[in-house]
CSV table of C-alpha atoms and ligand atoms in Angstrom, one decimal:
chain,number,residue,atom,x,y,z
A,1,UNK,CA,90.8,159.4,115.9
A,2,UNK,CA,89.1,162.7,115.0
A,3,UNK,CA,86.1,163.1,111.7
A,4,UNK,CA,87.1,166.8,110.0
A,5,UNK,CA,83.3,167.2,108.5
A,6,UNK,CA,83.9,169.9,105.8
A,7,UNK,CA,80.7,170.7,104.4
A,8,UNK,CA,77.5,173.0,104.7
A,9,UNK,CA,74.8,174.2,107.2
A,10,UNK,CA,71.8,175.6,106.8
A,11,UNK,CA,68.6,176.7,108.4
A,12,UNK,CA,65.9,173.9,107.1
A,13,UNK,CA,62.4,175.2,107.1
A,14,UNK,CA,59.8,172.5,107.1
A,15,UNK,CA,56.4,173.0,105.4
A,16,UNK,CA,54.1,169.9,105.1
A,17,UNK,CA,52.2,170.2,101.6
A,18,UNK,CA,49.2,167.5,100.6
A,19,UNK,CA,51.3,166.6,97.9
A,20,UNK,CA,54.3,168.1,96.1
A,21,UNK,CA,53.1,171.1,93.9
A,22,UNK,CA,53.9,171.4,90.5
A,23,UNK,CA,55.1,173.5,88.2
A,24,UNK,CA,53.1,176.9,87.8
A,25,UNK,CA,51.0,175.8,90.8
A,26,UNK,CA,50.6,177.6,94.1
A,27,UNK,CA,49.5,175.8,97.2
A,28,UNK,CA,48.7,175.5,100.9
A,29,UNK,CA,51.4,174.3,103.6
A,30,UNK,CA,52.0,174.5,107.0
A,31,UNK,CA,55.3,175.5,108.8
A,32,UNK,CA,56.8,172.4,110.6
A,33,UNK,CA,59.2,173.5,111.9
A,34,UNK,CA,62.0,175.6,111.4
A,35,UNK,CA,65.9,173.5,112.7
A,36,UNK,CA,69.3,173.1,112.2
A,37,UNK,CA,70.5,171.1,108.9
A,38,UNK,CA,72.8,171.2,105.5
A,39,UNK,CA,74.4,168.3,105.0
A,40,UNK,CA,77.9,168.9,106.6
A,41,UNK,CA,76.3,170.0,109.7
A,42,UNK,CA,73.9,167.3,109.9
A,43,UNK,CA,76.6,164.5,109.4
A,44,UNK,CA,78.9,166.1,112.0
A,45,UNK,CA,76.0,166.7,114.7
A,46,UNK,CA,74.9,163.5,114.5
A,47,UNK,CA,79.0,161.9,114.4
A,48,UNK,CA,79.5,164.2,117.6
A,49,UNK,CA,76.6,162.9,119.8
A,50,UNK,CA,78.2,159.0,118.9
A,51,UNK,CA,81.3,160.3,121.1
A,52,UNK,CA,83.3,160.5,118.0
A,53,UNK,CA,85.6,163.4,118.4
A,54,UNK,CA,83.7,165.7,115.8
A,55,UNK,CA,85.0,169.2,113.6
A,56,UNK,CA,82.7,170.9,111.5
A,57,UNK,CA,84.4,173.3,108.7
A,58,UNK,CA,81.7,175.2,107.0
A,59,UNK,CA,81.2,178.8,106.2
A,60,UNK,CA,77.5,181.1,107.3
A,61,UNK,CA,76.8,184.8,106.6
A,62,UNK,CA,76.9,187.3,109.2
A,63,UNK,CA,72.8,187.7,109.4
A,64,UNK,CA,69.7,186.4,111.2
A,65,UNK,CA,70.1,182.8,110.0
A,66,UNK,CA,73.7,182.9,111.0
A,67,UNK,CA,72.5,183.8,114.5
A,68,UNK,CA,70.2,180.4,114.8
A,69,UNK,CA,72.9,178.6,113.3
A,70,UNK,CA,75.7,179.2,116.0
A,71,UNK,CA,73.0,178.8,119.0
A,72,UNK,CA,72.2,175.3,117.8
A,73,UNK,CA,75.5,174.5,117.3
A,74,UNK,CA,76.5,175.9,120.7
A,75,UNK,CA,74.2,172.9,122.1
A,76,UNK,CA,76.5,170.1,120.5
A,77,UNK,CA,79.4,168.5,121.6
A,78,UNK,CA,81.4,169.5,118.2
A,79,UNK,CA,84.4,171.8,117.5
A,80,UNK,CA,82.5,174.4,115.2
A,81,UNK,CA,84.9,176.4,113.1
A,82,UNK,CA,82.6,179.0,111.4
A,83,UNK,CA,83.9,181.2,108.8
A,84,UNK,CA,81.7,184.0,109.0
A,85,UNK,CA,81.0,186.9,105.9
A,86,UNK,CA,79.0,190.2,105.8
A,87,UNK,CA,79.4,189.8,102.1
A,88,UNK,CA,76.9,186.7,102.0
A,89,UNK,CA,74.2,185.0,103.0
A,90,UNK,CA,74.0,181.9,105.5
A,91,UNK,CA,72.4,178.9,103.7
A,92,UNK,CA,68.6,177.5,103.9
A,93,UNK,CA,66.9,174.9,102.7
A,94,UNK,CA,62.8,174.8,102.1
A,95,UNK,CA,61.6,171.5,102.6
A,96,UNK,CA,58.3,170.2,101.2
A,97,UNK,CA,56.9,166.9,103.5
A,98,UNK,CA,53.9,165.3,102.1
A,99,UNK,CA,51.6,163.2,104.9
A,100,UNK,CA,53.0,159.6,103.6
A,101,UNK,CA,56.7,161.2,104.5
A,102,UNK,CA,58.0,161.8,101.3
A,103,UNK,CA,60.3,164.9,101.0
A,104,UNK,CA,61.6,167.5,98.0
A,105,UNK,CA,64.6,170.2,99.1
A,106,UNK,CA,65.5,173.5,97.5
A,107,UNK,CA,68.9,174.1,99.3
A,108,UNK,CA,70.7,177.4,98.8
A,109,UNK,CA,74.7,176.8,99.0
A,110,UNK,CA,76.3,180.6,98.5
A,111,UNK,CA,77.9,180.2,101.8
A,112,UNK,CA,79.0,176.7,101.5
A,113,UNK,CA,80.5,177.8,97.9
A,114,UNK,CA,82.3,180.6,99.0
A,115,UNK,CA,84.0,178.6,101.2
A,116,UNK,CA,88.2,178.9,100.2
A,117,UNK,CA,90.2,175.9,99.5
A,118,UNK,CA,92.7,177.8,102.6
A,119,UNK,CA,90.3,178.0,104.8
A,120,UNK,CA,88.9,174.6,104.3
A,121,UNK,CA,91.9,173.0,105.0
A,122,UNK,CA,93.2,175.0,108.0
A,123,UNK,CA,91.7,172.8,110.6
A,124,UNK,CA,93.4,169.7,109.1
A,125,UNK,CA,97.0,171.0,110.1
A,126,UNK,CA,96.3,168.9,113.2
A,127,UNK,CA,95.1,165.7,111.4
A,128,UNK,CA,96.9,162.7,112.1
A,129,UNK,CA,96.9,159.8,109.6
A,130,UNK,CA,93.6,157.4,109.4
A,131,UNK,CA,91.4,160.2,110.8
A,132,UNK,CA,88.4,160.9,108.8
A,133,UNK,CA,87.3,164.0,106.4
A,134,UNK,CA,84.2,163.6,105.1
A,135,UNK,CA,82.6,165.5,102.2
A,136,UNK,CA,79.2,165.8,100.9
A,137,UNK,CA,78.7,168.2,97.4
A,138,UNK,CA,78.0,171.5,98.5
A,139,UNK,CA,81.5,173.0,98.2
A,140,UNK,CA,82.5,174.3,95.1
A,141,UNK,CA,84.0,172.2,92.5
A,142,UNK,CA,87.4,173.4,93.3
A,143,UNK,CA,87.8,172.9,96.8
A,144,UNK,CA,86.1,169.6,96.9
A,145,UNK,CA,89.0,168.1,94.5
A,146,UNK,CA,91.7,170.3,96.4
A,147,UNK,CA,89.9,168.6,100.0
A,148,UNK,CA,90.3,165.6,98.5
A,149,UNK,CA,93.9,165.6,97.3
A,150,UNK,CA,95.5,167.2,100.5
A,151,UNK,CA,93.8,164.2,102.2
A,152,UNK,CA,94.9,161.9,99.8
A,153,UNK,CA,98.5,163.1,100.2
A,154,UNK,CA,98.8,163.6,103.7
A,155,UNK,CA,97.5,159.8,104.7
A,156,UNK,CA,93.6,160.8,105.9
A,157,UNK,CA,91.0,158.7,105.1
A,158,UNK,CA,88.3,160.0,102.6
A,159,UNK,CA,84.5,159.3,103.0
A,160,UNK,CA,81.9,161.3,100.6
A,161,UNK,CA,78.5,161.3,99.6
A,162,UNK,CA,77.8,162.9,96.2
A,163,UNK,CA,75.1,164.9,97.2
A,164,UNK,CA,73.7,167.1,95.8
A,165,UNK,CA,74.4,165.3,92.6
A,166,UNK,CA,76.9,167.0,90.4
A,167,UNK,CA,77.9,165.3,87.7
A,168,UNK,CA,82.1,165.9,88.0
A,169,UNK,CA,81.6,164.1,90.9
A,170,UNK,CA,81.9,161.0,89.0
A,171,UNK,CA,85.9,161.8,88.3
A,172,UNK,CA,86.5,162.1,92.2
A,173,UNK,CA,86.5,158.6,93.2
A,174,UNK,CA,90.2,157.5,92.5
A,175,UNK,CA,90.2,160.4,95.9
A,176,UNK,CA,88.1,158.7,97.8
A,177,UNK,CA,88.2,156.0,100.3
A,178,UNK,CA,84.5,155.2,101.2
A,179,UNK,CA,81.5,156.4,99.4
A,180,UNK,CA,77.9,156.7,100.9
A,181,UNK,CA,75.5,156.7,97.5
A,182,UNK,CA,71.6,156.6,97.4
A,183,UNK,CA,69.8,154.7,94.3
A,184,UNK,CA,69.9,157.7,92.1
A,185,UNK,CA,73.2,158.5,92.6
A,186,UNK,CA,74.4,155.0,92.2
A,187,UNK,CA,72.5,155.3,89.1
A,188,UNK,CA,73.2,159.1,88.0
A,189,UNK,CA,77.3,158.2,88.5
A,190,UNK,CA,77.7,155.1,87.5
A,191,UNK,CA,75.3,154.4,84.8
A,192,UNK,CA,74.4,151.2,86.9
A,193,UNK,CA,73.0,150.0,89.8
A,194,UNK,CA,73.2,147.3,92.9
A,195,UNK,CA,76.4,145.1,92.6
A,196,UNK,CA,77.1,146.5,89.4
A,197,UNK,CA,77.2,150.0,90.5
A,198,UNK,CA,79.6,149.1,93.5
A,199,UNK,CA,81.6,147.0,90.7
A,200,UNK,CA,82.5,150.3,88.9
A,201,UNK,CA,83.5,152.0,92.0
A,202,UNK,CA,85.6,149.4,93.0
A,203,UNK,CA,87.3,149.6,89.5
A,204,UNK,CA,87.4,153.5,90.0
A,205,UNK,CA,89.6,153.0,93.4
A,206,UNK,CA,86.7,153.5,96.0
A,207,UNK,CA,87.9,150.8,98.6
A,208,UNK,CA,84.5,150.6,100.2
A,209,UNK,CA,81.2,151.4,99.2
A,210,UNK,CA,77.6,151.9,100.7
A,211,UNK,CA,74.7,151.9,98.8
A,212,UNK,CA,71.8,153.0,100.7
A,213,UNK,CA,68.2,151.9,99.7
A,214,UNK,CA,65.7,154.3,101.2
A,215,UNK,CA,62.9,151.7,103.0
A,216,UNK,CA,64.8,148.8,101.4
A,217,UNK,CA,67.9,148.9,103.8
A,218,UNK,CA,71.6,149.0,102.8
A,219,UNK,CA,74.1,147.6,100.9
A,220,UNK,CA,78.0,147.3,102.2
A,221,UNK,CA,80.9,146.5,100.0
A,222,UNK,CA,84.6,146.3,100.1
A,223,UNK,CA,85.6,146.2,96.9
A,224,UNK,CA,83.6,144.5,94.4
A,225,UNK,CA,82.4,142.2,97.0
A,226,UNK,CA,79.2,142.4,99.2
A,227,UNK,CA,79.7,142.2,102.8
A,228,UNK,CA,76.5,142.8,104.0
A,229,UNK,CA,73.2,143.3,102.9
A,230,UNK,CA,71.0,144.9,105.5
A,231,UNK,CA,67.2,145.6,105.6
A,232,UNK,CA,65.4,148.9,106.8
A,233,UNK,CA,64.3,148.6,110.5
A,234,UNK,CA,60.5,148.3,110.3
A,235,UNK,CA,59.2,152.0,111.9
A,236,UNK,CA,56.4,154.6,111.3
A,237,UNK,CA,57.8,156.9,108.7
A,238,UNK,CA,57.0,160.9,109.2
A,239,UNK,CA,59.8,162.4,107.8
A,240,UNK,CA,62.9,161.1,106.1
A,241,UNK,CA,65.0,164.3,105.7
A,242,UNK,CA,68.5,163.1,107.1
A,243,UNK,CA,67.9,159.7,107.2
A,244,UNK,CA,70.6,159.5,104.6
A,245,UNK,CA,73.3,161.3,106.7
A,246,UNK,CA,72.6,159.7,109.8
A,247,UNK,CA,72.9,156.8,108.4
A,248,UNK,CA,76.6,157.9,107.2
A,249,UNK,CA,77.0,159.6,110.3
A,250,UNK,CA,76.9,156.5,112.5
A,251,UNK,CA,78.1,154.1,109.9
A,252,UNK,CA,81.3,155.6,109.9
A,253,UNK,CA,81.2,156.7,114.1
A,254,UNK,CA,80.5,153.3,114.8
A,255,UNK,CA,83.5,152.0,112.5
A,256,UNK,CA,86.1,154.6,114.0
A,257,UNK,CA,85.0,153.8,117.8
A,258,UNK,CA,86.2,150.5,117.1
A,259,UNK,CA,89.0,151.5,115.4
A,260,UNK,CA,88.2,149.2,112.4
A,261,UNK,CA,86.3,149.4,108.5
A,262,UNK,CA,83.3,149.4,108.4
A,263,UNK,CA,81.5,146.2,109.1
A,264,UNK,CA,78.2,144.4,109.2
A,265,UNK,CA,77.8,146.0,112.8
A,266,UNK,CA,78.1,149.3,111.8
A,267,UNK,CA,75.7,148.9,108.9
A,268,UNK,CA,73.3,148.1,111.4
A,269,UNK,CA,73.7,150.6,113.9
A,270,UNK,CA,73.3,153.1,110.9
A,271,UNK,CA,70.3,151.0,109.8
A,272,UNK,CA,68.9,151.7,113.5
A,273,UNK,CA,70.0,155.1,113.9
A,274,UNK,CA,68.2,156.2,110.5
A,275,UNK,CA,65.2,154.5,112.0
A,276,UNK,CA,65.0,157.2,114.7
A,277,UNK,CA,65.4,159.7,111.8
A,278,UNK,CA,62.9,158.6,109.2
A,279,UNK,CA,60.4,158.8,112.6
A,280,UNK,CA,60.4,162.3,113.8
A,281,UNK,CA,59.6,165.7,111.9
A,282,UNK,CA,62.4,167.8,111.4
A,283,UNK,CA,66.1,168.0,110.9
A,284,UNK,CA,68.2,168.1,114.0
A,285,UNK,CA,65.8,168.0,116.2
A,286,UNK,CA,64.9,164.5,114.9
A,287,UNK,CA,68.4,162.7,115.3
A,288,UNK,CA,69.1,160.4,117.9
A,289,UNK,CA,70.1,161.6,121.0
A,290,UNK,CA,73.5,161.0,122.4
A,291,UNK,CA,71.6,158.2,125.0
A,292,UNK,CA,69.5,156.8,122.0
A,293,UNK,CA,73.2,156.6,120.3
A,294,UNK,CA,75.2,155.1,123.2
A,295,UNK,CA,72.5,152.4,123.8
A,296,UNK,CA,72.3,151.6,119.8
A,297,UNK,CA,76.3,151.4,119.9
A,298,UNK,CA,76.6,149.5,122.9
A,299,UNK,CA,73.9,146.6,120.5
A,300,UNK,CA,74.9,144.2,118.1
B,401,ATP,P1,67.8,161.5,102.6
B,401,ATP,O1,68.2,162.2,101.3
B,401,ATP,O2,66.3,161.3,102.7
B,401,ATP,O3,68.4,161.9,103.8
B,401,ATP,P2,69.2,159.3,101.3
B,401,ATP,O4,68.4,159.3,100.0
B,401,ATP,O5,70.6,159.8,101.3
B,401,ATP,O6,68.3,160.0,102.4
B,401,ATP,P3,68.1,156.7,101.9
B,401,ATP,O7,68.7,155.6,101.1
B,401,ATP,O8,66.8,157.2,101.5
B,401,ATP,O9,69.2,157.8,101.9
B,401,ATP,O10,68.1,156.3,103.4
B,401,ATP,C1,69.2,156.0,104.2
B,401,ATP,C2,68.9,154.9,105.2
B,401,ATP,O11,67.9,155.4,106.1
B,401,ATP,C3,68.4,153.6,104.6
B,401,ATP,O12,69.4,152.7,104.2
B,401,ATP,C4,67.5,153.1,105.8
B,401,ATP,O13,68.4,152.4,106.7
B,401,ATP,C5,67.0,154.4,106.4
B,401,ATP,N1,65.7,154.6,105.9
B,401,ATP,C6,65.3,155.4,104.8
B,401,ATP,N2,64.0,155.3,104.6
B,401,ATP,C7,63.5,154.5,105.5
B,401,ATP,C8,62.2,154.0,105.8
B,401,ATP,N3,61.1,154.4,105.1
B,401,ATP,N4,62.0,153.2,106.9
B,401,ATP,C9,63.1,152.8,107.7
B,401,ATP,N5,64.3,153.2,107.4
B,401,ATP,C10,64.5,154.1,106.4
């Protein structure tokens, strides 16, 4: 089994602020530090060092960020296909960390945008049936649905998380197989939220359903029904940028190892994975390590 992650990346730079300036204000921060993130690459970095058999599809300029961005993948276990233009910009994201480890992210996406629905889907030619493309909402409109509907027709299994919330994301669920949501975009797609947010997806065609809960744990469904309900693992939060996609990450690694749906067990080796996440500064340089990984997989 193989995950095709077709998504973004971007540089992150991390300033810590005193608190999250307002409108019309201008204030102190400190530079963090400055890593490897965007949500594709994120979910697929994190997927690789599980063991999982891990492709990245995403698109960069041909400029200084683009430089960073193929040295730190070059340290990862992943098949990196990198479409490359001088016409463009590589993506970034500013984030804004205040000290009780709350975030806010400006993300640029004309990379991830650009990305053609050809190129896209030229690394699935050698996708067999039940392996894994998973989405997040960087992509233009376009080549999300067409992802979506090649993988639908040629027997893949779909798992996405609508974010950056866009609101036509809410027609793509009959597409999708598994869907990773937060609280606001339970709330923001469905109009609802807790079981009866994962009651509309199940009537929408989404066969299983995680709702994440920041510090409040996880929900997992399949269907309408609630399979397991799973608490946050008690740790010192610094910095939560990419708790959600590790959590997604492993969730889904930990199913596909096993060669099974998601279960209980892989809700909680997301749960503990995140843990390590929401407890370092930074992006990549914050996920678990492929030991920390094995030794969380080889748990209960
Ligand atoms: P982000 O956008 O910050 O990456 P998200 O909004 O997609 O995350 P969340 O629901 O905030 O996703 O978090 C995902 C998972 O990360 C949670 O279900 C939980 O297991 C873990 N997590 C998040 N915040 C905390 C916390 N404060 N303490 C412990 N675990 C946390």
């Amino acid at each position: 089994m193989r995950a095709y992650v077709i998504g973004n990346v971007a540089v992150d730079e991390t300033i810590s602020v005193m608190s999250m300036p307002e409108a019309g204000a201008s204030i102190l921060g400190r530079e963090e530090t400055r890593d490897l993130g965007g949500k594709g690459a994120n979910q697929a970095v994190v997927m690789s060092r599980t063991g999982l058999l891990t492709t990245l599809v995403t698109a960069v300029g041909e400029d200084f960020r683009a430089q960073t961005i193929r040295d730190q993948l070059a340290g990862e276990a992943l098949d990196a296909r990198l479409l490359g233009s001088p016409h463009r910009s590589s993506d970034f994201s500013i984030i804004f960390t205040t000290p009780d480890g709350e975030n806010a992210i400006v993300t640029t996406t004309e990379s991830a945008e650009a990305l053609t629905l050809s190129e896209a889907l030229a690394p699935l030619k050698d996708a067999a049936g039940g392996d894994l493309v998973v989405l997040q909402g960087n992509l233009s409109e376009d080549v999300t649905r067409g992802i979506l509907a090649e993988a639908r027709r040629r027997g893949l299994t779909t798992a996405f998380n609508p974010s950056p919330l866009r609101p036509y994301f809410a027609e793509l669920w009959p597409l999708i197989d598994i869907a990773f949501l937060n609280r606001g975009e339970a709330e923001s797609l469905t109009g609802s939220s807790g079981e009866a947010a994962i009651q509309r997806l199940a009537e929408a065609g989404v066969t299983q359903t995680v709702l994440t809960l920041g510090g409040d744990g996880a929900i997992l469904a399949g269907g309408s029904q609630v399979l397991a309900t799973v608490p946050a693992r008690a740790t010192e939060v610094v910095d939560t940028t990419g708790a959600g996609d590790t959590f997604m990450a492993v969730a889904l690694a930990s199913a596909a190892l096993r060669s099974t749906r998601l279960d209980a067990k892989a809700i909680h080796h997301a749960t503990a994975a995140a843990a390590i996440t929401v407890s370092r500064r930074g992006t990549r340089s914050a996920f678990p390590t492929q030991a920390e990984l094995a030794g969380i997989l080889a748990g209960e």
